Amino acid sequence: MEIEILSASGSKPLGKIQLKEDATVQDVKDKIYRNLKKSLYPDRQAVKLEAKGKTLKDEESLKSLNVQNGAKLYVKDLGPQISWKNVFLAEYAGPLFVYLWVYQRPWLVYGSQSSSPGTVASVAAICWSGHYAKRLLETLFVHRFSHGTMPLRNLFRNCGYYWLFTLYVAYHINHPLYTPPSDTWFYVGLTGFVLCELGNLSIHILLKNLRPPGTKVRRIPVPDGNPFSSLFNFVSCPNYTYEFGSWLFFTIMTKCAPAGLFAAAGFYQMAVWAIGKHRNYKKEFPDYPKGRKAILPFIL
Amino acid sequence: MPEITLNKPKKSSGPSAIGKSYLLAYNGVQTLGWTYLLWQSLVYFLNRGTLDAYWNEIKWTLYIFQGGAVLEILHSLIGLVSSGALVVFMQVYSRVFLVFAVLMVVQASTVSPGLPLCILAWSITEIVRYSYYGLNLINAVPQTLTFLRYSTFLILYPLGVTGELLCMYHSLDEIYEKKLYTISFPNEWNFAFDFYYAMYFYMFLYLPIFPYLFGHMLKQRRKVLGSEKKSKCN
């Protein structure tokens, strides 16, 4: 059948494409890319039934959408795209290198210094870089991305957030006049941090195993044998709960207010994501467990 | 496109009768307040007043009516007006910061030539804006006012920004000498804040933000004034 393609921004016609009867939205995108506009690779397109309508999913078939011969479809240019994986790698590599650089007390940051960081600052440097090394490894070997790309401008926003916040926190903890907290604060913080990191990793592995390779299948996550995963009985996104816990305990370990600001900013963003995912789970699965909250057990 | 959106009936029914009378009163009072501030300033300088006593002449009027703008955040939070709270917060923030964190505290900024620039730009903008909102509530906005609402910014916005930056620039030395709002190492919570450098950083932020907001206003202007011409032609 023949479909007319118009641009969603100006409703200008781009041309016509020929499709088979059982074609999906993905096929439409491929045809637009190959026959109409070479710059508009499939990930860069959003296809809609109306100029300002909802974006159609790739796997939806034209038949189920009631699109017939001679119909019109609108395509929106989402702008240059970059893969999630590359964004993750760039945004996590920054914190690793920036923190370790500031840890050396460079002249550029503190002026000329002869002293070296104490025990707490050194342990904090190990914790911080360990966390981001873990994230880089997870990005390479654990995470499965259900959506391939995001707009390129997100790269600058995300990197700005992580790199600058790292510089800000590292500046305070590695400062030559830094005051370490009492042993109690230090050990409570360190223990909590390590436990939360293990919990976070456990959840990421569980989520990876939930989705068979190469598919977009979605299932309700439930605790497996790992005791860390029992947090799934209370919240939909325990990986975020653990991540927030990590930074809260990191703040206790270093007794550094700027680290607390980082924890608070991270919590806000993760709470927004968690509430969204929680809502999607409930919408998608009618039998979704009732007792679960989004990110904080019993509270939020 | 814009014609279609203009013809669509508004989704929300608007504020209740009590809310509407309150908003009318609020916008009325603000219009009068900023008119009084403009009047005060004109009289002061026409009487050959000098910069060093100007701040004392106007500061209370400015505290009251610029402080009153904080209510606008509340209005959008409780849903009295439809604009988003975050947007309103950003609009109100920069001026509240300048008035209550800089001018109120740093004497050197109050004798800056930037201050009368700010007052001129702000008061005209606010007189137009608040009277527009007020009259819009009773659907009685004259065309001239709509035109002014979407045109005065072309001159007044750059003027106001210049004034704000000048005031901040003239506050820098005093902030450095008196160590205002400055927390230094060492302290128990390992927190340091240097208002002097923060001020530099803040001023630098105007560089990307000003063109962005100015562009936003231009777009609004095209949308509102452009479509008016079109609908007259039709």
XYZ file of C-alpha atoms in Angstrom:
534
model
C 0.000 0.000 0.000
C 0.995 3.604 -0.399
C 1.379 6.035 2.515
C 2.023 9.771 2.317
C 4.614 11.138 4.752
C 4.451 14.721 6.040
C 6.759 16.560 8.405
C 5.143 17.094 11.818
C 6.579 20.587 12.276
C 5.288 22.303 9.139
C 2.905 19.631 7.756
C 4.995 19.772 4.578
C 4.830 16.658 2.369
C 8.070 14.685 2.246
C 6.911 12.147 -0.287
C 5.195 8.760 -0.602
C 6.369 5.299 0.441
C 5.269 1.816 -0.608
C 4.683 -0.741 2.164
C 3.501 -4.317 2.560
C 0.129 -4.964 4.206
C 1.696 -6.314 7.427
C 4.176 -3.419 7.842
C 5.014 -1.992 11.284
C 6.018 1.514 12.385
C 9.635 0.308 12.297
C 9.230 -0.471 8.574
C 7.825 3.024 7.998
C 10.906 4.540 9.645
C 13.250 2.387 7.572
C 11.484 3.386 4.338
C 11.563 7.093 5.226
C 15.280 6.790 5.905
C 16.080 4.849 2.765
C 13.747 6.436 0.228
C 12.873 9.955 1.410
C 15.456 11.534 3.671
C 18.939 10.126 4.200
C 19.704 12.373 7.204
C 16.717 11.019 9.133
C 17.990 7.675 10.421
C 15.288 5.568 12.142
C 16.302 6.395 15.739
C 16.019 10.071 14.906
C 12.346 9.778 13.889
C 9.092 9.942 15.802
C 6.128 8.790 13.703
C 2.639 10.038 14.528
C -0.925 9.730 13.205
C -1.478 13.479 13.595
C 0.983 16.382 13.497
C 0.709 16.895 17.264
C -0.397 13.391 18.183
C 1.237 10.673 20.260
C 4.452 9.007 19.127
C 3.765 5.516 17.789
C 5.721 2.533 19.073
C 8.102 0.760 16.681
C 6.444 -2.639 17.001
C 2.871 -1.439 16.343
C 1.524 -2.642 13.019
C -0.212 -0.285 10.615
C -3.186 -2.637 10.431
C -3.790 -2.374 14.199
C -3.596 1.425 13.901
C -6.169 1.399 11.103
C -3.768 2.993 8.640
C -4.937 2.144 5.126
C -3.791 2.684 1.571
C -3.479 6.412 0.805
C -3.366 7.448 4.471
C -1.054 10.135 5.882
C 1.579 9.761 8.588
C 3.606 12.513 10.236
C 7.304 12.260 11.022
C 9.094 14.419 13.575
C 12.845 15.008 13.594
C 14.085 14.295 17.138
C 17.486 15.846 16.426
C 20.882 14.147 16.407
C 20.912 11.009 18.568
C 23.541 9.298 20.691
C 23.377 5.827 22.182
C 22.558 5.463 25.887
C 25.650 3.398 26.350
C 27.987 6.147 25.139
C 26.224 8.758 27.269
C 26.591 6.526 30.329
C 30.267 5.889 29.644
C 31.010 9.621 29.196
C 29.040 10.785 32.211
C 30.578 8.182 34.568
C 34.171 8.434 33.334
C 34.210 12.109 34.346
C 33.551 11.562 38.074
C 36.218 8.859 38.183
C 38.977 11.004 36.709
C 37.937 14.379 38.144
C 37.758 13.002 41.693
C 41.122 11.252 41.512
C 42.662 14.386 40.020
C 41.379 16.615 42.856
C 42.486 13.952 45.365
C 46.099 14.666 44.330
C 45.592 18.230 45.617
C 46.609 19.827 42.327
C 48.104 23.303 42.373
C 45.347 24.500 40.033
C 42.712 23.816 42.709
C 44.413 24.442 46.059
C 47.607 26.401 45.241
C 50.935 24.966 46.307
C 50.475 22.355 49.035
C 52.893 19.976 50.682
C 50.454 17.975 52.853
C 48.673 14.846 51.626
C 45.068 13.745 52.305
C 44.320 11.838 55.558
C 42.704 8.430 56.053
C 39.080 9.548 55.698
C 39.774 11.492 52.485
C 41.700 8.513 51.066
C 38.926 6.038 51.890
C 36.398 8.482 50.431
C 38.437 8.613 47.204
C 38.373 4.811 47.015
C 34.605 4.757 47.648
C 33.850 7.453 45.080
C 36.009 6.030 42.316
C 34.916 2.487 43.202
C 31.301 3.523 42.721
C 31.924 4.997 39.285
C 34.221 2.161 38.214
C 31.354 -0.169 39.141
C 28.944 1.885 37.082
C 31.232 1.854 34.053
C 31.572 -1.918 34.303
C 27.812 -2.299 34.726
C 27.233 -0.181 31.628
C 29.568 -2.418 29.629
C 28.568 -5.822 31.004
C 25.288 -5.712 32.947
C 22.772 -3.150 31.663
C 20.438 -3.982 28.803
C 18.981 -0.903 27.211
C 15.381 -1.134 26.071
C 15.675 2.048 24.023
C 18.741 2.644 21.900
C 19.347 6.370 21.784
C 18.683 9.776 23.314
C 19.082 13.311 21.923
C 22.703 14.447 21.695
C 22.113 17.545 23.828
C 21.410 15.260 26.819
C 25.078 14.277 26.687
C 26.143 17.815 27.606
C 23.501 18.167 30.295
C 24.303 14.828 31.938
C 28.069 15.250 31.765
C 27.772 18.788 33.144
C 25.791 17.488 36.102
C 28.129 14.635 37.028
C 31.463 16.284 36.257
C 30.745 19.588 37.987
C 29.121 17.997 41.028
C 32.145 15.712 41.380
C 34.474 18.718 41.264
C 32.342 20.460 43.884
C 32.233 17.527 46.327
C 35.871 16.517 45.788
C 37.032 20.091 46.414
C 35.581 20.020 49.950
C 36.647 16.510 50.993
C 40.209 16.851 49.735
C 40.672 20.374 51.075
C 43.909 20.782 53.104
C 41.840 22.160 56.026
C 39.285 19.291 55.884
C 38.097 18.159 59.364
C 37.543 14.375 59.603
C 34.574 13.203 61.731
C 34.771 10.909 64.765
C 35.479 7.180 64.278
C 31.799 6.316 64.868
C 30.652 8.502 61.976
C 33.391 7.119 59.775
C 32.699 3.424 60.414
C 28.909 3.721 60.340
C 29.162 5.621 57.048
C 31.655 3.236 55.468
C 29.675 0.111 56.416
C 26.433 1.618 55.126
C 28.082 2.722 51.889
C 29.539 -0.714 51.130
C 26.248 -2.493 51.909
C 24.260 -0.126 49.694
C 26.732 -0.568 46.820
C 26.344 -4.360 47.076
C 22.569 -3.926 47.176
C 22.637 -1.684 44.116
C 24.736 -4.183 42.169
C 22.458 -7.060 43.208
C 19.400 -5.250 41.879
C 21.093 -4.377 38.586
C 21.999 -8.045 38.042
C 18.470 -9.148 38.935
C 16.984 -6.651 36.469
C 19.350 -7.864 33.738
C 18.226 -11.470 34.254
C 14.592 -10.366 34.174
C 14.836 -9.474 30.496
C 15.907 -12.210 28.064
C 18.729 -11.033 25.756
C 17.666 -9.219 22.598
C 14.043 -8.734 23.656
C 11.938 -5.949 25.053
C 9.930 -8.256 27.326
C 8.797 -6.692 30.596
C 7.978 -8.633 33.765
C 7.271 -7.778 37.398
C 10.579 -7.960 39.300
C 10.406 -10.082 42.467
C 13.086 -10.970 45.072
C 15.352 -13.873 44.096
C 17.532 -15.774 46.577
C 19.810 -12.767 47.193
C 18.856 -11.132 50.556
C 19.537 -7.642 49.123
C 16.752 -8.158 46.615
C 14.085 -8.522 49.343
C 13.771 -4.728 49.164
C 11.582 -5.471 46.126
C 8.882 -6.387 48.664
C 8.702 -2.719 49.656
C 9.609 -0.592 46.629
C 9.478 -0.769 42.834
C 12.978 0.666 42.317
C 15.293 -0.656 45.058
C 18.330 0.164 42.885
C 17.508 3.844 43.423
C 16.876 3.281 47.144
C 20.330 1.709 47.468
C 21.942 4.417 45.370
C 20.484 7.134 47.583
C 21.587 5.123 50.631
C 25.137 5.012 49.260
C 25.367 8.797 49.077
C 23.663 9.305 52.419
C 26.222 7.026 54.112
C 29.026 8.619 52.102
C 27.922 11.965 53.574
C 27.944 10.481 57.086
C 31.361 8.924 56.538
C 32.930 12.195 55.400
C 30.643 14.549 57.382
C 30.722 16.825 54.384
C 27.671 18.983 53.636
C 28.336 19.277 49.852
C 28.208 15.461 49.616
C 24.796 15.774 51.289
C 23.727 18.203 48.563
C 24.798 15.644 45.961
C 22.749 12.984 47.772
C 19.716 15.291 47.888
C 19.940 16.251 44.200
C 20.343 12.597 43.230
C 17.412 11.610 45.423
C 15.151 14.188 43.814
C 15.967 12.980 40.286
C 15.719 9.295 41.178
C 12.422 9.839 43.008
C 10.979 11.401 39.834
C 12.136 8.419 37.765
C 10.997 5.905 40.372
C 7.498 7.391 40.588
C 7.243 7.202 36.785
C 8.383 3.578 36.652
C 6.157 2.650 39.595
C 3.176 4.148 37.765
C 4.063 2.235 34.568
C 4.346 -1.054 36.447
C 0.913 -0.538 38.007
C -0.609 0.392 34.655
C 1.003 -2.500 32.787
C 0.391 -5.285 35.333
C -3.107 -5.462 36.889
C -1.769 -7.940 39.488
C 1.087 -5.658 40.582
C 1.865 -6.118 44.333
C -0.188 -3.613 46.345
C 2.218 -2.958 49.223
C 5.035 -1.523 47.082
C 5.992 2.154 47.108
C 8.192 3.803 44.461
C 11.531 4.480 46.182
C 11.196 4.848 49.990
C 9.532 1.910 51.798
C 6.149 2.902 53.341
C 6.683 6.581 52.456
C 7.151 7.495 48.790
C -1.134 27.042 13.771
C -1.598 29.861 16.299
C -5.066 30.737 14.990
C -6.273 27.260 15.838
C -5.012 27.474 19.401
C -6.574 30.914 19.831
C -9.987 29.708 18.734
C -9.919 26.730 21.087
C -11.949 27.322 24.241
C -9.762 27.381 27.336
C -9.753 24.075 29.185
C -9.749 25.449 32.733
C -12.740 27.460 33.844
C -10.432 29.993 35.535
C -10.327 30.998 39.197
C -13.420 31.067 41.417
C -15.213 34.338 42.188
C -13.244 34.830 45.405
C -9.991 33.920 43.664
C -10.789 36.317 40.866
C -11.518 39.252 43.173
C -8.352 38.496 45.112
C -6.285 38.420 41.909
C -7.920 41.646 40.760
C -6.971 43.300 44.060
C -3.455 41.842 43.959
C -2.750 43.002 40.414
C -4.353 46.372 41.140
C -2.213 46.959 44.224
C 0.949 45.870 42.398
C 0.175 48.186 39.457
C -0.267 51.104 41.844
C 2.817 50.185 43.857
C 5.143 50.094 40.848
C 3.555 53.298 39.504
C 4.325 54.948 42.824
C 7.931 53.677 42.661
C 8.365 55.122 39.160
C 6.806 58.401 40.298
C 9.069 58.579 43.374
C 12.148 58.055 41.204
C 11.158 60.617 38.570
C 10.413 63.267 41.213
C 13.660 62.462 43.017
C 15.894 62.878 39.978
C 13.941 65.846 38.556
C 14.645 67.571 41.880
C 18.336 67.035 41.163
C 18.643 64.246 43.679
C 21.940 62.339 43.633
C 22.675 58.632 43.625
C 23.967 58.438 47.205
C 20.578 59.146 48.831
C 18.384 57.540 46.146
C 18.300 54.087 47.722
C 16.998 55.393 51.058
C 14.278 57.242 49.207
C 12.889 54.190 47.420
C 13.996 51.127 49.369
C 10.799 50.515 51.330
C 8.584 50.816 48.265
C 10.864 48.321 46.503
C 10.968 45.890 49.467
C 7.181 45.816 49.687
C 6.292 45.445 46.021
C 9.236 43.294 44.904
C 8.721 41.172 48.022
C 5.034 40.998 47.082
C 6.005 39.345 43.802
C 6.912 36.231 45.819
C 3.149 35.734 46.227
C 3.041 34.925 42.514
C 4.912 31.687 43.210
C 2.263 30.870 45.798
C -0.510 31.695 43.316
C 0.771 29.138 40.834
C 1.458 26.562 43.579
C -2.167 26.626 44.774
C -3.425 26.705 41.179
C -4.858 30.208 41.275
C -3.046 31.002 38.021
C -2.243 28.455 35.323
C 1.490 29.175 34.841
C 3.953 26.620 36.236
C 5.451 27.321 39.654
C 9.007 26.657 38.494
C 8.801 29.166 35.647
C 7.336 31.818 37.950
C 10.020 31.066 40.531
C 12.773 31.627 37.973
C 11.189 34.879 36.831
C 10.848 36.241 40.371
C 14.108 34.809 41.706
C 16.760 36.981 40.052
C 15.203 40.234 41.214
C 14.373 39.076 44.726
C 17.986 37.944 44.989
C 19.294 41.314 43.827
C 17.030 43.309 46.153
C 17.245 41.226 49.316
C 20.681 39.602 49.050
C 22.660 42.357 47.338
C 21.083 45.819 47.584
C 19.797 45.340 51.127
C 23.185 44.144 52.383
C 25.926 45.696 50.260
C 26.043 49.475 50.543
C 28.264 49.915 47.466
C 25.633 48.384 45.180
C 23.015 50.965 46.228
C 25.035 53.864 44.827
C 25.698 52.050 41.552
C 24.371 53.775 38.409
C 22.854 50.374 37.709
C 20.169 50.956 40.350
C 18.157 53.691 38.551
C 18.440 51.631 35.357
C 16.915 48.649 37.148
C 14.157 50.701 38.706
C 13.249 52.331 35.399
C 13.142 49.027 33.516
C 11.442 47.042 36.273
C 8.747 49.578 37.136
C 7.586 50.161 33.549
C 7.605 46.411 32.873
C 5.621 45.686 36.017
C 3.079 48.480 35.495
C 2.324 47.054 32.048
C 2.414 43.420 33.208
C 0.220 43.742 36.305
C -2.341 45.978 34.618
C -2.436 43.487 31.722
C -3.084 40.574 34.116
C -5.705 42.575 36.034
C -7.617 43.703 32.947
C -7.300 40.253 31.396
C -9.301 38.843 34.331
C -12.295 40.952 33.298
C -11.542 40.559 29.548
C -10.922 44.265 29.105
C -7.364 44.433 27.759
C -7.017 47.296 25.267
C -4.962 46.442 22.163
C -2.344 49.044 23.040
C -1.698 47.274 26.342
C -1.279 43.905 24.627
C 1.154 45.564 22.247
C 3.098 47.121 25.140
C 3.095 43.850 27.102
C 4.877 42.108 24.234
C 7.024 45.016 23.046
C 8.524 47.010 25.928
C 10.861 44.120 26.763
C 12.746 44.764 23.510
C 14.320 47.810 25.179
C 13.599 47.318 28.875
C 14.902 43.777 29.203
C 18.454 44.557 28.023
C 18.305 47.764 30.075
C 17.257 45.910 33.213
C 19.902 43.218 32.765
C 22.578 45.891 32.322
C 21.375 47.558 35.521
C 21.369 44.287 37.447
C 24.864 43.363 36.295
C 26.156 46.856 37.149
C 24.733 46.680 40.693
C 26.330 43.269 41.206
C 29.630 44.409 39.725
C 29.757 47.385 42.107
C 29.046 45.112 45.073
C 32.065 42.852 44.487
C 34.800 44.805 46.324
C 32.711 45.290 49.445
C 31.712 41.613 49.513
C 35.400 40.691 49.327
C 36.515 43.096 52.043
C 33.744 42.352 54.535
C 33.640 38.608 53.682
C 29.844 38.810 53.374
C 27.947 35.473 53.423
C 31.277 33.715 53.437
C 31.896 30.454 55.291
C 35.483 29.282 55.275
C 37.416 26.154 56.197
C 37.924 24.553 58.650
C 34.492 23.687 60.062
C 32.775 20.564 61.364
C 30.546 20.003 58.316
C 33.341 20.726 55.862
C 31.366 23.292 53.981
C 32.853 26.358 52.352
C 31.071 29.147 50.568
C 32.621 32.243 49.082
C 30.009 34.791 48.020
C 32.638 36.766 46.106
C 33.367 33.940 43.676
C 29.759 32.766 43.714
C 28.799 36.264 42.544
C 31.230 36.056 39.627
C 29.797 32.670 38.711
C 26.242 33.994 39.018
C 26.990 37.005 36.798
C 28.572 34.686 34.260
C 25.320 32.687 34.144
C 23.564 35.722 32.647
C 25.566 35.088 29.474
C 23.673 31.950 28.384
C 20.404 32.697 30.199
C 19.749 36.203 28.882
C 19.714 35.274 25.162
C 17.599 32.216 25.971
C 14.902 34.202 27.822
C 15.031 37.047 25.300
C 14.483 34.519 22.506
C 11.569 33.058 24.447
C 9.989 36.518 24.704
C 10.515 37.122 20.982
C 8.722 33.881 20.212
C 5.834 34.887 22.493
C 5.722 38.258 20.776
C 5.500 36.673 17.338
C 2.816 34.285 18.529
C 0.577 36.915 20.125
C 1.137 39.992 17.969
C 1.726 38.082 14.725
C -1.493 36.097 14.872
C -3.480 39.220 15.722
C -2.502 40.802 12.433
C -3.389 37.613 10.584
C -6.835 37.316 12.137
C -7.522 40.960 11.269
C -6.701 40.227 7.630
C -9.004 37.211 7.503
